[in-house]
Structure formats: C-alpha cells, structure tokens
Amino acid sequence: MDPDRIRNERRGSVALLTLDRPKALNSLDSATLEELIVKCGQIGADESVRAVVLTGEGRAFAAGADIAEMRGLAPLEADAFSQLGHRAMSSLEALSVPTIAAVNGYALGGGCELACACDWIYASTKARFGQPEVSLGLIPGFGGTSRLLRRVGPAWSKELVLGGEAIDAETAQRIGLVNRLFAPDELVAAAIAAGDAIATKGPLAVATAKRVMQDSQDADVRVAHAIEQVAFGLISASADRNEGMDAFLEKRDPNFSNK
Ligand code: DAK
C-alpha cells in the first residue's frame, strides 16, 4: 500500500494536515487529491476539531499539480483530473471550521490554488506564490482563475495567471493574498495558535458566520444582507448565544456547548 501522502495530526482542538511527499515538492497527484477528500470527510465528522491548519513537509507547500502524472493524460482523463482537483478543493472549502494555509515554501499552480481554497493564508518569509501554468502551455485547472481572482482582484490575478511569474512572500502579503508573515520556524506554531484562539469562541457562531460569508460572497448585496439577517435570527435560537451574552454580563468566561 502507498504511504500516506497527507499526515493528519491533532494539536489540541486543531487538525494539522501536512502534505508529505517532499521529494516531489508535495506536488498534487491523484492519490494526494483523493486522500485530501477522505481526510476532510474525517475532519468534518469530528466535532472536537475547531480549526484546520494545512502545511507542507520540506521546502514546498505544494509545487503544483503533478506534472509527470498530467503529461500522460488524454483530454477526458485531464477533465477527470481537473474535476478531482475541484472536488478536493471544494471539500476543504466546505469544512464548517476555519481552515488556515500555513505556506512554508513554494505554492505554485495547484499549490497556490490549494492555499486559496483555505479561509486565509499565513506564510513563511521564504514562501513563493505563483500560477506558472502558462509556462507549461496549460491554464490553471483547480480553481485558479476564480478563487485567486476573488481574493486579490482581477489585475493581480491576471498578472499572476497570464504572466506566469512567481511573487515573493512580501508581495503576496501586500496584495492581500497572505494575511500575515512569520519566520519559517514560527509559521506552523502561529497558525495553530490562531486555531487555538478560535477554539475559545462559540463554535456554532464561527460555523454560521463562515457559511454566511461563503454563501453570500457572489450574491447581490441585498440577497447577502437577507442571508445574514436570517442566520442572525437562527443563531439567536442557540444555547451558545445565551451563554455567550450571559457570560459577558456575569463577567466570566463562556462555556459553549455547540448547541
Ligand atoms: N510535479 C511533479 N514533480 C515536481 C513538480 C510538479 N509540479 N515540482 C517539482 N517536482 C519535482 C521535480 O521534478 C524534482 O524531482 P526529481 O527530479 O528530484 O525526481 C523534485 O520535485 C525537486 O524539484 P526541482 O529539482 O525542480 O527543485 P528546484 O529547487 O530546482 O526547483 C521549483 C523548484 C518549484 C522552482 C521547480 O521544481 C518547479 O518549477 N516546479 C514546477 C512548478 C510548476 O510549474 N507548478 C505548476 C504545475 S502545473 C488541469 C489540472 C490542473 C492544473 C492545470 C490544468 N487540467 C486537468 C486542465 C494544474 C497545473 C499545475 O499546477
């Protein structure tokens, strides 16, 4: 049996997923993408997980889709590969808990698309981001033309996708692709600390706020406001909402029950 391509370790309330094929710079082959779908399913079924951190072993986060595997694909197989990649990115995106990409090195092509499927990105000062597919005569195939554009806007996403050149971590932060930069040896701990902080908040509230933002991001603003209003009403029926406000008024820490 093939060794696991993704390690899934618990750090308190945080699931730490590590892409673990460093000899191939964690490039995303079918087996990795299928494993990501399975691991997201396991995490989604485990209520004790309150946040996910995704990182890479070695000097890459992920250097793209696996070029060696893609080279042999006939058009219909390439379509199936792209669909598999989309399912993998969507299963990460659909998790109800916050997901943080801790980008430790190269995040190129499918690797950058994978980072963009997380809720936000922290990066090492050594990270590099790019969509170099045009250098290979390809275009992005795992959502790079859509998620990146929503994150950094059309001008930068066009420069990245059409120009094909990578950018450094400081530039990635400046254009809003990366939220925060850390020294390489502090990156994963910082992302886990952010997950730990989320674990102290109301779990239903965090999940509901994430869902509202995801479901309304492409909606007309009036529809987005309506989705928020309905969700605000629903969350007001939760025990956690009463507990959170009671705890504030009684000057104590809340004890949330996810109900
Ligand atoms: N795939 C397969 N192997 C890769 C790889 C990749 N993306 N990136 C690196 N490797 C492998 C190298 O072949 C090498 O293997 P060995 O020769 O040791 O066996 C090993 O990792 C170390 O890489 P290097 O020797 O090249 O290391 P360097 O430090 O010299 O260079 C690098 C690092 C990241 C600059 C370089 O490896 C590089 O340029 N890598 C390729 C980056 C890239 O072009 N990424 C985009 C991939 S394309 C679609 C579906 C999906 C996609 C598109 C369409 N459809 C179905 C339509 C997605 C496309 C992509 O992501």
CSV table of C-alpha atoms and ligand atoms in Angstrom, one decimal:
chain,number,residue,atom,x,y,z
A,1,MET,CA,0.0,0.0,0.0
A,2,ASP,CA,1.2,3.5,-0.8
A,3,PRO,CA,2.4,5.5,2.2
A,4,ASP,CA,0.0,8.3,3.3
A,5,ARG,CA,0.6,11.5,1.3
A,6,ILE,CA,-1.0,13.7,3.9
A,7,ARG,CA,-0.3,13.4,7.7
A,8,ASN,CA,-3.3,14.2,9.9
A,9,GLU,CA,-2.2,15.1,13.5
A,10,ARG,CA,-4.1,16.7,16.3
A,11,ARG,CA,-2.7,19.7,18.2
A,12,GLY,CA,-5.4,20.2,20.8
A,13,SER,CA,-8.5,21.4,19.0
A,14,VAL,CA,-6.7,21.9,15.8
A,15,ALA,CA,-6.2,19.3,13.0
A,16,LEU,CA,-2.8,19.8,11.4
A,17,LEU,CA,-2.7,18.4,7.9
A,18,THR,CA,0.8,18.1,6.4
A,19,LEU,CA,1.3,17.3,2.7
A,20,ASP,CA,4.0,14.7,2.9
A,21,ARG,CA,5.7,14.0,-0.4
A,22,PRO,CA,8.7,16.3,-0.1
A,23,LYS,CA,10.8,14.5,-2.7
A,24,ALA,CA,8.3,15.7,-5.3
A,25,LEU,CA,7.9,19.1,-3.6
A,26,ASN,CA,4.4,17.9,-2.4
A,27,SER,CA,3.1,18.1,-6.0
A,28,LEU,CA,-0.5,17.1,-6.1
A,29,ASP,CA,-1.1,13.8,-7.8
A,30,SER,CA,-4.5,11.9,-7.9
A,31,ALA,CA,-3.6,9.9,-4.8
A,32,THR,CA,-3.0,13.1,-2.8
A,33,LEU,CA,-6.2,14.7,-4.0
A,34,GLU,CA,-8.2,11.6,-3.2
A,35,GLU,CA,-6.6,11.4,0.3
A,36,LEU,CA,-7.4,15.1,0.9
A,37,ILE,CA,-11.1,14.4,0.2
A,38,VAL,CA,-11.1,11.5,2.6
A,39,LYS,CA,-9.2,13.4,5.4
A,40,CYS,CA,-11.6,16.4,5.0
A,41,GLY,CA,-14.5,13.9,5.4
A,42,GLN,CA,-13.0,12.6,8.6
A,43,ILE,CA,-12.3,16.1,10.0
A,44,GLY,CA,-15.9,17.2,9.1
A,45,ALA,CA,-17.3,14.3,11.1
A,46,ASP,CA,-15.3,15.1,14.2
A,47,GLU,CA,-17.0,17.8,16.3
A,48,SER,CA,-13.9,18.2,18.5
A,49,VAL,CA,-11.9,19.7,15.6
A,50,ARG,CA,-12.3,23.5,15.8
A,51,ALA,CA,-9.8,24.6,13.1
A,52,VAL,CA,-7.6,23.1,10.4
A,53,VAL,CA,-4.1,24.1,9.5
A,54,LEU,CA,-2.7,22.9,6.2
A,55,THR,CA,1.0,23.0,5.5
A,56,GLY,CA,3.7,21.1,3.6
A,57,GLU,CA,6.7,19.0,4.6
A,58,GLY,CA,10.1,20.2,3.4
A,59,ARG,CA,10.8,23.2,1.2
A,60,ALA,CA,7.4,23.4,-0.6
A,61,PHE,CA,3.8,23.8,0.4
A,62,ALA,CA,2.9,22.3,-2.9
A,63,ALA,CA,4.8,22.9,-6.2
A,64,GLY,CA,1.6,22.4,-8.3
A,65,ALA,CA,-0.3,19.6,-9.8
A,66,ASP,CA,1.9,16.6,-10.5
A,67,ILE,CA,3.3,17.4,-14.0
A,68,ALA,CA,4.6,13.8,-14.5
A,69,GLU,CA,1.1,12.4,-14.0
A,70,MET,CA,-0.6,15.1,-16.1
A,71,ARG,CA,1.8,14.7,-19.0
A,72,GLY,CA,0.3,11.3,-19.8
A,73,LEU,CA,-3.4,12.3,-19.6
A,74,ALA,CA,-5.7,12.1,-22.6
A,75,PRO,CA,-8.2,15.0,-22.8
A,76,LEU,CA,-11.0,13.1,-21.0
A,77,GLU,CA,-8.6,12.0,-18.3
A,78,ALA,CA,-7.4,15.6,-17.9
A,79,ASP,CA,-11.0,16.6,-17.5
A,80,ALA,CA,-11.5,13.9,-14.8
A,81,PHE,CA,-8.2,15.0,-13.1
A,82,SER,CA,-9.4,18.6,-13.0
A,83,GLN,CA,-12.8,17.5,-11.6
A,84,LEU,CA,-11.0,15.5,-8.9
A,85,GLY,CA,-8.9,18.6,-8.0
A,86,HIS,CA,-12.0,20.7,-7.8
A,87,ARG,CA,-13.7,18.1,-5.5
A,88,ALA,CA,-10.6,18.2,-3.3
A,89,MET,CA,-10.5,22.0,-3.1
A,90,SER,CA,-14.3,22.1,-2.5
A,91,SER,CA,-14.2,19.5,0.3
A,92,LEU,CA,-11.6,21.7,2.1
A,93,GLU,CA,-13.6,24.9,1.4
A,94,ALA,CA,-16.8,23.2,2.6
A,95,LEU,CA,-15.5,22.4,6.1
A,96,SER,CA,-17.5,24.3,8.7
A,97,VAL,CA,-14.5,25.1,10.8
A,98,PRO,CA,-11.9,27.8,9.7
A,99,THR,CA,-9.0,26.5,7.6
A,100,ILE,CA,-5.6,28.2,7.6
A,101,ALA,CA,-3.0,27.5,4.9
A,102,ALA,CA,0.5,27.8,6.5
A,103,VAL,CA,2.5,28.2,3.4
A,104,ASN,CA,6.1,27.2,4.2
A,105,GLY,CA,7.7,27.4,0.7
A,106,TYR,CA,6.6,27.1,-2.9
A,107,ALA,CA,2.9,27.4,-3.5
A,108,LEU,CA,2.8,27.2,-7.3
A,109,GLY,CA,0.0,26.3,-9.7
A,110,GLY,CA,-2.3,23.7,-7.9
A,111,GLY,CA,-0.4,24.5,-4.7
A,112,CYS,CA,-1.5,28.2,-4.9
A,113,GLU,CA,-5.0,27.1,-5.7
A,114,LEU,CA,-5.0,24.8,-2.7
A,115,ALA,CA,-3.9,27.7,-0.4
A,116,CYS,CA,-6.7,29.8,-1.9
A,117,ALA,CA,-9.2,27.1,-1.0
A,118,CYS,CA,-8.4,27.7,2.7
A,119,ASP,CA,-10.1,30.5,4.5
A,120,TRP,CA,-6.9,32.5,4.8
A,121,ILE,CA,-3.2,32.2,4.3
A,122,TYR,CA,-0.3,32.7,6.7
A,123,ALA,CA,3.1,32.4,5.1
A,124,SER,CA,6.8,32.0,5.9
A,125,THR,CA,9.0,34.8,4.7
A,126,LYS,CA,10.6,32.2,2.4
A,127,ALA,CA,7.3,31.4,0.6
A,128,ARG,CA,6.8,32.0,-3.1
A,129,PHE,CA,3.4,32.1,-4.8
A,130,GLY,CA,2.5,31.8,-8.5
A,131,GLN,CA,0.4,30.3,-11.2
A,132,PRO,CA,3.0,29.2,-13.7
A,133,GLU,CA,0.7,27.0,-15.8
A,134,VAL,CA,1.1,29.1,-19.0
A,135,SER,CA,4.9,28.3,-18.9
A,136,LEU,CA,3.8,24.7,-19.4
A,137,GLY,CA,1.3,25.5,-22.1
A,138,LEU,CA,-1.6,24.9,-19.6
A,139,ILE,CA,-4.1,27.0,-17.7
A,140,PRO,CA,-5.0,26.7,-14.0
A,141,GLY,CA,-7.2,23.6,-13.5
A,142,PHE,CA,-8.1,23.6,-9.8
A,143,GLY,CA,-10.0,27.0,-9.5
A,144,GLY,CA,-7.0,29.3,-10.0
A,145,THR,CA,-9.0,31.5,-12.4
A,146,SER,CA,-11.8,32.0,-9.9
A,147,ARG,CA,-10.6,31.8,-6.3
A,148,LEU,CA,-7.4,33.8,-6.8
A,149,LEU,CA,-9.4,36.5,-8.6
A,150,ARG,CA,-11.9,36.8,-5.8
A,151,ARG,CA,-9.0,37.1,-3.3
A,152,VAL,CA,-6.7,39.6,-5.0
A,153,GLY,CA,-8.9,41.1,-7.7
A,154,PRO,CA,-8.7,41.0,-11.5
A,155,ALA,CA,-5.5,43.0,-12.0
A,156,TRP,CA,-3.1,40.9,-9.8
A,157,SER,CA,-4.7,37.6,-10.7
A,158,LYS,CA,-4.3,38.4,-14.4
A,159,GLU,CA,-0.7,39.3,-13.9
A,160,LEU,CA,-0.1,36.1,-12.0
A,161,VAL,CA,-2.1,33.8,-14.3
A,162,LEU,CA,-1.2,35.4,-17.7
A,163,GLY,CA,2.3,36.4,-16.8
A,164,GLY,CA,3.2,33.1,-15.1
A,165,GLU,CA,5.9,34.6,-12.9
A,166,ALA,CA,6.1,33.9,-9.1
A,167,ILE,CA,6.0,36.5,-6.4
A,168,ASP,CA,7.7,36.6,-3.1
A,169,ALA,CA,6.0,36.4,0.3
A,170,GLU,CA,6.2,40.2,1.0
A,171,THR,CA,4.5,40.9,-2.4
A,172,ALA,CA,1.9,38.2,-1.6
A,173,GLN,CA,1.1,39.9,1.7
A,174,ARG,CA,1.0,43.4,0.1
A,175,ILE,CA,-1.6,42.3,-2.5
A,176,GLY,CA,-3.8,40.6,0.1
A,177,LEU,CA,-3.1,37.0,-0.8
A,178,VAL,CA,-1.4,36.4,2.5
A,179,ASN,CA,-2.7,37.8,5.8
A,180,ARG,CA,0.5,37.5,7.9
A,181,LEU,CA,4.1,36.6,7.5
A,182,PHE,CA,6.2,34.7,10.0
A,183,ALA,CA,9.8,33.5,10.4
A,184,PRO,CA,10.0,29.9,8.9
A,185,ASP,CA,10.3,28.2,12.2
A,186,GLU,CA,7.4,30.1,13.8
A,187,LEU,CA,4.9,29.7,11.0
A,188,VAL,CA,3.1,26.5,11.9
A,189,ALA,CA,3.0,27.3,15.6
A,190,ALA,CA,1.5,30.7,14.8
A,191,ALA,CA,-1.2,29.1,12.6
A,192,ILE,CA,-2.0,26.6,15.4
A,193,ALA,CA,-2.2,29.4,17.9
A,194,ALA,CA,-4.7,31.2,15.7
A,195,GLY,CA,-6.7,27.9,15.6
A,196,ASP,CA,-6.5,27.6,19.4
A,197,ALA,CA,-7.9,31.2,19.8
A,198,ILE,CA,-10.8,30.2,17.5
A,199,ALA,CA,-11.5,27.2,19.7
A,200,THR,CA,-12.4,29.6,22.6
A,201,LYS,CA,-15.2,31.2,20.5
A,202,GLY,CA,-18.7,29.9,20.1
A,203,PRO,CA,-18.5,27.0,17.6
A,204,LEU,CA,-21.9,27.5,16.1
A,205,ALA,CA,-21.3,31.2,15.7
A,206,VAL,CA,-18.0,30.6,13.9
A,207,ALA,CA,-19.5,28.0,11.6
A,208,THR,CA,-22.6,30.1,10.9
A,209,ALA,CA,-20.5,33.2,10.2
A,210,LYS,CA,-18.3,31.2,7.8
A,211,ARG,CA,-21.3,29.8,6.0
A,212,VAL,CA,-22.9,33.2,5.6
A,213,MET,CA,-19.8,34.7,4.1
A,214,GLN,CA,-19.2,31.8,1.7
A,215,ASP,CA,-22.9,31.5,0.6
A,216,SER,CA,-23.2,35.3,0.1
A,217,GLN,CA,-19.9,36.2,-1.4
A,218,ASP,CA,-21.2,36.1,-5.0
A,219,ALA,CA,-24.7,37.2,-4.2
A,220,ASP,CA,-26.3,40.5,-4.9
A,221,VAL,CA,-25.7,42.7,-1.8
A,222,ARG,CA,-29.5,42.7,-0.9
A,223,VAL,CA,-29.5,38.9,-1.0
A,224,ALA,CA,-26.3,38.8,1.1
A,225,HIS,CA,-27.9,41.0,3.7
A,226,ALA,CA,-31.0,38.8,3.7
A,227,ILE,CA,-28.9,35.7,4.2
A,228,GLU,CA,-27.1,37.4,7.2
A,229,GLN,CA,-30.4,38.5,8.7
A,230,VAL,CA,-31.9,35.0,8.6
A,231,ALA,CA,-28.7,33.5,10.0
A,232,PHE,CA,-28.6,36.1,12.8
A,233,GLY,CA,-32.2,35.1,13.7
A,234,LEU,CA,-31.3,31.4,13.7
A,235,ILE,CA,-28.2,31.8,15.8
A,236,SER,CA,-30.3,33.7,18.3
A,237,ALA,CA,-32.2,30.4,19.0
A,238,SER,CA,-29.0,28.7,20.2
A,239,ALA,CA,-28.0,27.9,23.8
A,240,ASP,CA,-24.5,29.2,22.9
A,241,ARG,CA,-25.8,32.7,22.2
A,242,ASN,CA,-27.5,32.9,25.6
A,243,GLU,CA,-24.4,31.5,27.3
A,244,GLY,CA,-22.1,34.0,25.5
A,245,MET,CA,-24.1,37.0,26.4
A,246,ASP,CA,-24.8,35.8,30.0
A,247,ALA,CA,-21.0,35.1,30.5
A,248,PHE,CA,-20.3,38.7,29.4
A,249,LEU,CA,-22.9,40.2,31.7
A,250,GLU,CA,-21.7,38.0,34.6
A,251,LYS,CA,-18.1,38.8,33.9
A,252,ARG,CA,-17.0,35.2,33.5
A,253,ASP,CA,-15.6,33.0,30.6
A,254,PRO,CA,-18.3,31.4,28.5
A,255,ASN,CA,-18.8,27.6,28.4
A,256,PHE,CA,-20.0,26.9,24.9
A,257,SER,CA,-21.8,23.6,24.1
A,258,ASN,CA,-22.1,23.8,20.3
A,259,LYS,CA,-25.9,23.8,20.7
B,1,DAK,N1,5.1,18.0,-10.5
B,1,DAK,C1,5.9,16.9,-10.4
B,1,DAK,N2,7.1,16.9,-9.9
B,1,DAK,C2,7.6,18.1,-9.4
B,1,DAK,C3,6.8,19.3,-9.5
B,1,DAK,C4,5.5,19.2,-10.1
B,1,DAK,N3,4.7,20.3,-10.1
B,1,DAK,N4,7.5,20.3,-9.0
B,1,DAK,C5,8.7,19.8,-8.6
B,1,DAK,N5,8.7,18.4,-8.9
B,1,DAK,C6,9.8,17.5,-8.6
B,1,DAK,C7,10.9,17.7,-9.6
B,1,DAK,O1,10.7,17.0,-10.8
B,1,DAK,C8,12.1,17.1,-8.9
B,1,DAK,O2,12.0,15.7,-9.0
B,1,DAK,P1,13.3,14.8,-9.2
B,1,DAK,O3,14.0,15.3,-10.4
B,1,DAK,O4,14.2,15.0,-7.9
B,1,DAK,O5,12.8,13.4,-9.2
B,1,DAK,C9,11.8,17.5,-7.4
B,1,DAK,O6,10.4,17.8,-7.4
B,1,DAK,C10,12.6,18.7,-7.0
B,1,DAK,O7,12.3,19.7,-7.9
B,1,DAK,P2,13.5,20.6,-8.6
B,1,DAK,O8,14.7,19.7,-8.8
B,1,DAK,O9,12.9,21.2,-9.8
B,1,DAK,O10,13.8,21.7,-7.5
B,1,DAK,P3,14.3,23.1,-7.7
B,1,DAK,O11,14.6,23.7,-6.4
B,1,DAK,O12,15.4,23.2,-8.8
B,1,DAK,O13,13.1,24.0,-8.3
B,1,DAK,C11,10.7,24.7,-8.4
B,1,DAK,C12,11.9,24.2,-7.5
B,1,DAK,C13,9.5,24.7,-7.6
B,1,DAK,C14,11.1,26.1,-8.9
B,1,DAK,C15,10.6,23.7,-9.7
B,1,DAK,O14,10.6,22.3,-9.2
B,1,DAK,C16,9.4,23.9,-10.5
B,1,DAK,O15,9.4,24.9,-11.3
B,1,DAK,N6,8.4,23.1,-10.4
B,1,DAK,C17,7.2,23.1,-11.2
B,1,DAK,C18,6.4,24.3,-10.8
B,1,DAK,C19,5.2,24.4,-11.6
B,1,DAK,O16,5.2,24.6,-12.9
B,1,DAK,N7,4.0,24.2,-11.0
B,1,DAK,C20,2.7,24.2,-11.7
B,1,DAK,C21,2.4,22.9,-12.1
B,1,DAK,S1,1.1,22.9,-13.2
B,1,DAK,C22,-5.6,21.0,-15.1
B,1,DAK,C23,-5.5,20.5,-13.9
B,1,DAK,C24,-4.5,21.0,-13.0
B,1,DAK,C25,-3.7,22.0,-13.4
B,1,DAK,C26,-3.8,22.5,-14.7
B,1,DAK,C27,-4.8,22.0,-15.6
B,1,DAK,N8,-6.5,20.4,-16.1
B,1,DAK,C28,-6.7,19.0,-15.9
B,1,DAK,C29,-6.9,21.1,-17.2
B,1,DAK,C30,-2.7,22.5,-12.6
B,1,DAK,C31,-1.5,22.7,-13.1
B,1,DAK,C32,-0.3,22.9,-12.3
B,1,DAK,O17,-0.3,23.0,-11.1
